[in-house]
Coordinates of C-alpha atoms and ligand atoms in Angstrom, one line a residue:
X139 CA 0.0 0.0 0.0
X140 CA 1.3 3.5 -0.8
X141 CA 2.2 5.3 2.4
X142 CA 1.0 8.8 3.4
X143 CA 4.7 9.9 3.2
X144 CA 5.0 8.7 -0.4
X145 CA 1.7 10.4 -1.2
X146 CA 3.0 13.6 0.4
X147 CA 6.1 13.6 -1.9
X148 CA 3.9 12.9 -4.9
X149 CA 1.8 15.9 -4.0
X150 CA 4.8 18.2 -3.8
X151 CA 6.0 16.8 -7.2
X152 CA 2.6 17.6 -8.8
X153 CA 2.8 21.2 -7.6
X154 CA 6.3 21.7 -9.0
X155 CA 5.7 20.1 -12.4
X156 CA 2.3 21.6 -12.9
X157 CA 3.7 25.1 -12.3
X158 CA 6.5 24.3 -14.8
X159 CA 3.9 23.4 -17.4
X160 CA 2.0 26.6 -16.9
X161 CA 5.2 28.6 -17.3
X162 CA 5.1 27.5 -20.9
X163 CA 1.5 28.6 -21.3
X164 CA -1.3 26.9 -23.3
X165 CA -1.5 29.1 -26.4
X166 CA -3.6 27.6 -29.2
X167 CA -5.8 25.3 -27.2
X168 CA -9.3 24.5 -28.6
X169 CA -10.9 27.5 -26.8
X170 CA -9.2 29.6 -29.6
X171 CA -11.4 27.8 -32.1
X172 CA -14.5 29.3 -30.5
X173 CA -15.5 32.9 -31.5
X174 CA -18.5 35.0 -30.6
X175 CA -20.3 36.6 -33.5
X176 CA -20.2 40.4 -32.7
X177 CA -23.6 42.1 -32.9
X178 CA -22.9 45.9 -32.5
X179 CA -26.3 46.8 -31.2
X180 CA -26.7 43.9 -28.8
X181 CA -25.1 45.6 -25.7
X182 CA -26.9 46.1 -22.4
X183 CA -26.1 48.3 -19.4
X184 CA -23.1 47.0 -17.4
X185 CA -25.0 47.4 -14.1
X186 CA -27.6 44.9 -15.3
X187 CA -25.1 42.0 -15.5
X188 CA -25.5 39.5 -12.6
X189 CA -22.8 36.9 -12.3
X190 CA -24.6 34.6 -9.8
X191 CA -25.4 31.1 -10.9
X192 CA -27.0 28.0 -9.6
X193 CA -24.9 24.8 -9.5
X194 CA -26.2 21.5 -8.0
X195 CA -29.2 23.4 -6.8
X196 CA -27.0 25.9 -4.8
X197 CA -26.2 29.6 -5.4
X198 CA -22.7 30.4 -6.4
X199 CA -21.7 34.1 -6.4
X200 CA -19.6 33.6 -9.5
X201 CA -19.6 31.2 -12.5
X202 CA -15.9 30.6 -11.8
X203 CA -14.4 28.2 -9.2
X204 CA -11.0 27.0 -8.1
X205 CA -10.7 23.3 -8.9
X206 CA -9.3 20.5 -6.8
X207 CA -5.6 20.4 -6.5
X208 CA -3.8 19.6 -3.3
X209 CA -3.5 18.6 0.3
X210 CA -1.6 15.9 2.1
X211 CA 1.8 17.5 2.8
X212 CA 3.0 20.6 4.7
X213 CA 3.6 22.5 1.4
X214 CA 0.2 21.4 0.1
X215 CA -1.4 22.7 3.3
X216 CA 0.3 26.1 2.8
X217 CA -0.9 26.3 -0.9
X218 CA -4.4 25.3 0.1
X219 CA -4.5 28.1 2.7
X220 CA -3.5 30.7 0.1
X221 CA -6.0 29.4 -2.5
X222 CA -8.7 29.5 0.1
X223 CA -7.8 33.0 1.2
X224 CA -8.1 34.1 -2.5
X225 CA -11.4 32.2 -2.9
X226 CA -12.8 33.9 0.3
X227 CA -11.8 37.4 -0.8
X228 CA -13.4 36.9 -4.2
X229 CA -16.4 34.7 -3.4
X230 CA -15.2 31.8 -5.5
X231 CA -16.2 28.2 -4.7
X232 CA -13.1 26.0 -4.1
X233 CA -12.4 22.3 -4.1
X234 CA -9.8 20.3 -2.2
X235 CA -7.3 18.1 -3.8
X236 CA -7.7 14.3 -3.4
X237 CA -8.2 13.5 0.3
X238 CA -6.8 9.9 0.0
X239 CA -3.8 10.9 2.2
X240 CA -6.2 12.1 5.0
X241 CA -8.3 8.9 4.7
X242 CA -5.0 7.0 5.4
X243 CA -3.5 9.3 8.0
X244 CA -5.7 11.6 10.1
X245 CA -2.7 13.7 11.2
X246 CA -2.8 15.3 7.7
X247 CA -6.4 16.6 8.3
X248 CA -5.3 20.2 8.8
X249 CA -3.7 20.4 5.3
X250 CA -7.3 20.1 3.9
X251 CA -9.3 21.6 6.8
X252 CA -7.6 24.9 6.1
X253 CA -10.0 25.4 3.2
X254 CA -13.0 25.6 5.4
X255 CA -11.1 27.6 8.1
X256 CA -10.2 30.3 5.6
X257 CA -13.5 30.2 3.6
X258 CA -16.0 29.7 6.4
X259 CA -19.1 30.8 4.5
X260 CA -18.0 29.7 1.0
X261 CA -18.9 26.8 -1.2
X262 CA -16.3 24.1 -0.5
X263 CA -16.0 20.8 -2.2
X264 CA -14.3 17.7 -0.8
X265 CA -12.4 15.5 -3.3
X266 CA -11.9 11.7 -3.4
X267 CA -11.1 8.9 -5.9
X268 CA -13.6 6.3 -7.1
X269 CA -12.1 3.5 -5.0
X270 CA -13.3 4.6 -1.6
X271 CA -16.3 3.4 0.4
X272 CA -19.4 5.5 1.0
X273 CA -18.2 5.7 4.7
X274 CA -14.9 7.2 3.7
X275 CA -16.6 9.6 1.3
X276 CA -18.7 10.8 4.3
X277 CA -15.6 11.3 6.4
X278 CA -14.0 13.5 3.7
X279 CA -17.2 15.6 3.4
X280 CA -17.5 15.9 7.2
X281 CA -13.9 17.1 7.6
X282 CA -14.5 20.1 5.3
X283 CA -18.2 20.5 6.2
X284 CA -18.3 20.3 2.4
X285 CA -21.2 21.5 0.3
X286 CA -20.5 19.0 -2.4
X287 CA -18.2 16.0 -3.2
X288 CA -16.0 15.8 -6.2
X289 CA -15.0 12.3 -7.3
X290 CA -12.0 12.4 -9.7
X291 CA -11.5 10.0 -12.6
X292 CA -7.8 9.7 -13.3
X293 CA -7.3 6.3 -15.0
X294 CA -4.7 7.7 -17.4
X295 CA -2.6 9.1 -14.5
X296 CA -2.9 5.9 -12.5
X297 CA -1.8 3.7 -15.4
X298 CA 1.3 5.7 -16.0
X299 CA 2.4 5.7 -12.3
X300 CA 4.3 2.5 -11.5
X301 CA 2.6 2.5 -8.1
X302 CA -0.8 3.5 -9.5
X303 CA -4.1 1.6 -9.6
X304 CA -4.7 -1.2 -12.0
X305 CA -8.3 -1.9 -11.2
X306 CA -11.0 0.3 -12.7
X307 CA -14.0 -2.0 -13.4
X308 CA -15.6 -1.2 -10.0
X309 CA -15.6 2.6 -10.4
X310 CA -19.1 2.9 -11.8
X311 CA -20.6 0.9 -8.9
X312 CA -18.6 2.8 -6.3
X313 CA -19.7 6.1 -7.7
X314 CA -23.4 5.0 -7.7
X315 CA -23.1 3.9 -4.0
X316 CA -21.4 7.1 -2.9
X317 CA -23.9 9.3 -4.8
X318 CA -26.8 7.5 -3.2
X319 CA -25.6 7.8 0.4
X320 CA -23.1 10.7 0.9
X321 CA -25.8 13.3 1.5
X322 CA -24.4 16.1 -0.6
X323 CA -24.4 16.5 -4.4
X324 CA -21.7 14.5 -6.2
X325 CA -19.7 16.1 -9.0
X326 CA -17.6 13.7 -11.1
X327 CA -14.6 15.2 -12.8
X328 CA -11.9 14.2 -15.2
X329 CA -8.4 15.6 -14.5
X330 CA -7.5 16.9 -18.0
X331 CA -8.4 14.1 -20.4
X332 CA -12.1 14.8 -20.8
X333 CA -15.5 13.2 -20.4
X334 CA -17.2 11.8 -23.5
X335 CA -21.0 12.0 -24.0
X336 CA -21.3 8.3 -23.3
X337 CA -19.5 8.8 -19.9
X338 CA -21.6 11.8 -19.0
X339 CA -24.8 9.8 -19.8
X340 CA -23.6 7.0 -17.6
X341 CA -22.8 9.4 -14.8
X342 CA -26.3 10.7 -15.0
X343 CA -27.7 7.2 -14.7
X344 CA -25.5 6.5 -11.7
X345 CA -27.1 9.4 -9.8
X346 CA -24.4 12.0 -10.2
X347 CA -25.6 15.6 -10.0
X348 CA -22.9 17.4 -12.0
X349 CA -20.3 16.3 -14.6
X350 CA -17.1 18.4 -14.7
X351 CA -15.7 17.6 -18.2
X352 CA -12.1 18.2 -17.1
X353 CA -10.8 18.3 -20.7
X354 CA -7.5 18.5 -22.5
X355 CA -5.9 21.9 -23.1
X356 CA -4.3 22.8 -19.9
X357 CA -2.5 20.8 -17.2
X358 CA -1.4 17.4 -18.7
X359 CA -1.1 14.8 -16.0
X360 CA 0.5 12.3 -18.4
X361 CA 3.4 14.8 -18.9
X362 CA 3.6 15.4 -15.1
X363 CA 3.8 11.7 -14.2
X364 CA 6.4 11.1 -17.0
X365 CA 8.5 14.0 -15.7
X366 CA 8.5 12.6 -12.1
X367 CA 10.4 9.5 -13.1
X368 CA 13.9 9.7 -14.4
X369 CA 14.3 7.5 -17.5
X370 CA 10.5 7.4 -18.2
X371 CA 9.4 7.6 -21.8
X372 CA 8.7 11.3 -21.8
X373 CA 5.8 11.4 -24.3
X374 CA 3.8 8.3 -23.1
X375 CA 0.1 9.2 -23.4
X376 CA 0.7 13.0 -23.4
X377 CA -2.0 14.8 -25.2
X378 CA -4.5 12.0 -24.7
X379 CA -8.2 12.6 -24.6
X380 CA -10.7 15.3 -25.7
X381 CA -10.4 19.0 -25.3
X382 CA -12.7 20.9 -22.9
X383 CA -14.4 22.5 -25.9
X384 CA -15.0 19.2 -27.6
X385 CA -16.4 17.7 -24.4
X386 CA -18.8 20.6 -24.0
X387 CA -20.1 20.1 -27.5
X388 CA -20.7 16.4 -26.7
X389 CA -22.2 17.2 -23.4
X390 CA -24.8 19.4 -25.0
X391 CA -26.3 16.2 -26.5
X392 CA -26.9 14.7 -23.0
X393 CA -30.0 15.6 -21.1
X394 CA -30.7 15.3 -17.4
X395 CA -27.3 16.2 -15.9
X396 CA -25.7 19.5 -15.2
X397 CA -22.3 20.2 -16.7
X398 CA -19.4 22.4 -15.6
X399 CA -16.2 23.0 -17.5
X400 CA -12.5 22.8 -16.6
X401 CA -9.3 22.1 -18.3
X402 CA -7.2 24.8 -20.0
X403 CA -9.3 27.8 -19.0
X404 CA -6.8 30.6 -19.4
X405 CA -8.8 33.9 -19.3
X406 CA -12.2 35.6 -18.7
X407 CA -12.8 35.0 -22.5
X408 CA -12.3 31.3 -22.0
X409 CA -14.8 31.4 -19.1
X410 CA -17.4 33.1 -21.4
X411 CA -16.7 30.6 -24.2
X412 CA -17.3 27.7 -21.8
X413 CA -20.5 29.2 -20.5
X414 CA -21.6 29.8 -24.1
X415 CA -21.0 26.2 -24.8
X416 CA -23.4 25.2 -22.1
X417 CA -21.4 24.9 -18.9
X418 CA -23.0 26.3 -15.7
X419 CA -19.6 27.4 -14.4
X420 CA -15.9 27.2 -15.3
X421 CA -13.1 25.8 -13.1
X422 CA -9.4 26.7 -13.1
X423 CA -6.6 24.7 -11.5
X424 CA -3.0 25.0 -12.9
X425 CA -3.2 28.6 -14.0
X426 CA -4.3 29.9 -10.6
X427 CA -1.8 27.6 -8.9
X428 CA 1.1 29.0 -10.9
X429 CA 0.0 32.6 -10.0
X430 CA -0.2 31.9 -6.3
X431 CA 3.1 30.0 -6.2
X432 CA 5.0 32.5 -8.4
X433 CA 3.5 35.8 -7.2
X434 CA 1.6 35.2 -4.0
X435 CA -2.0 35.4 -2.8
X436 CA -2.5 39.1 -3.5
X437 CA -1.6 38.5 -7.2
X438 CA -4.1 35.7 -7.4
X439 CA -6.8 37.9 -5.8
X440 CA -6.1 40.6 -8.3
X441 CA -6.2 38.2 -11.2
X442 CA -9.5 36.7 -10.2
X443 CA -11.0 40.2 -9.7
X444 CA -9.7 41.2 -13.2
X445 CA -11.3 38.1 -14.7
X446 CA -14.7 38.7 -13.1
X447 CA -14.5 42.4 -14.2
X448 CA -13.6 41.3 -17.8
X449 CA -16.3 38.6 -17.8
X450 CA -18.9 41.3 -16.8
X451 CA -17.6 43.5 -19.7
X452 CA -17.9 40.6 -22.2
X453 CA -21.4 39.8 -21.1
X454 CA -22.3 43.5 -21.4
X455 CA -21.4 43.8 -25.0
X456 CA -22.9 40.4 -25.8
X457 CA -26.2 41.5 -24.3
X458 CA -26.3 38.7 -21.7
X459 CA -27.4 39.8 -18.2
X460 CA -26.8 36.3 -16.7
X461 CA -24.2 33.6 -17.3
X462 CA -27.0 31.2 -18.5
X463 CA -27.9 33.8 -21.3
X464 CA -24.5 33.2 -22.8
X465 CA -25.7 29.8 -24.0
X466 CA -28.0 31.7 -26.5
X467 CA -25.1 33.7 -28.1
X468 CA -24.1 33.1 -31.7
X469 CA -20.9 31.2 -31.9
X470 CA -18.4 30.3 -34.6
X471 CA -16.5 27.1 -34.1
X472 CA -13.6 26.3 -36.4
X473 CA -10.2 24.6 -36.5
X474 CA -9.7 21.2 -35.1
X475 CA -12.9 21.4 -33.2
X476 CA -15.1 21.4 -36.4
X477 CA -13.2 18.3 -37.7
X478 CA -13.8 16.6 -34.3
X479 CA -17.5 17.4 -34.5
X480 CA -17.7 15.8 -38.0
X481 CA -16.1 12.6 -36.7
X482 CA -18.3 12.4 -33.7
X483 CA -21.4 13.5 -35.6
X484 CA -22.1 16.6 -33.6
X485 CA -24.2 19.2 -35.4
Ligands
FNR752 C1 -4.8 18.7 -10.0 N1 -6.0 18.1 -10.3 C2 -6.6 17.3 -9.4 N2 -7.9 16.9 -9.6 C3 -8.5 16.2 -8.6 O1 -9.7 16.0 -8.8 N3 -7.9 15.8 -7.5 C4 -6.6 16.1 -7.3 O2 -6.0 15.8 -6.3 C5 -5.9 16.9 -8.3 N4 -4.6 17.3 -8.1 C6 -4.1 18.2 -8.9 C7 -2.8 18.8 -8.6 C8 -2.3 19.8 -9.4 C9 -1.0 20.4 -9.0 C10 -3.0 20.3 -10.5 C11 -2.5 21.4 -11.3 C12 -4.2 19.7 -10.8 C13 -6.7 18.3 -11.7 C14 -7.4 19.6 -11.8 O3 -8.5 19.7 -10.9 C15 -7.9 19.8 -13.2 O4 -8.9 18.9 -13.5 C16 -6.8 19.8 -14.2 O5 -5.6 20.3 -13.7 C17 -7.2 20.5 -15.5 O6 -7.5 21.9 -15.2 P1 -6.4 23.0 -15.5 O7 -5.2 22.8 -14.6 O8 -6.0 22.9 -17.0 O9 -7.1 24.3 -15.2

């Protein structure tokens, strides 16, 4: 069994290699293939824009959230504290990173609990893998007094790690049991390789409230895991999966489950694009991590405020007073995305 100490080292590696990836940027991801048609007389008054949304039946002050990243080591606890301070200052919901280390070793509880301590009235999500029992899921939720539970699907990451999981067939059953008993809405998320429409429809049938498509275009966990091991084949499975934009186009074909977007969201314009493609909200992980680690918590707060301000401006000129209205905007989708749509028969 992997020890909590080994998990702690892995968490620190993830922080380091993810920030390195974001130093190189993600120019040219599929969000660049999505353009709004400009209608010069469509604008509304800026004061009429309201950014609040409903996700999983609950009110979020913004359609932007900080996605699950870390916990389980001293360094991870410090990063969680800074992310939570930024979330509290700006009203963003925030998710914990995987709580496996806490479920193995209670002494690590504070590295996660800091999210609730710093964001006492905010929307906080616990985060677990799909191997755990409903009782363990409940412990994770209770530790954070969480409003929702994220379950991450990371088969690509696990299969690359020599010490990773090799058993995946029980995941759907586990998700169903957790969703039926944990007592808060369950959000199932990918970690950067995307959810297909078939997977999203299955999640709906398993009782999951929200699918976070977690698509390609930003942090690439195949590259991170390859970098962690000297001598590993550096390109194995890098670039695998569907982009966030392609996932959202697929998700629009699935009824009966709410969808949020993450993976490669780089700017307020990407948030607007994700909302226009049908997401209820957009999540950011690596980009916000790199800002908080490189430049500190005040820089992250300033960036989030700028994004919310720019999103309000974009919505003003598009004539959309609520984030949900963005889904009615005229969009042009080109590049690789239109080829993908042809192959997957998406109109
Ligand atoms: C992650 N991500 C992640 N997801 C999850 O559900 N549980 C986890 O423990 C982690 N750990 C983690 C660590 C680090 C350092 C990063 C950068 C990310 C994945 C994250 O939530 C998200 O799905 C992907 O990173 C894609 O989004 P970005 O980074 O492109 O915005």
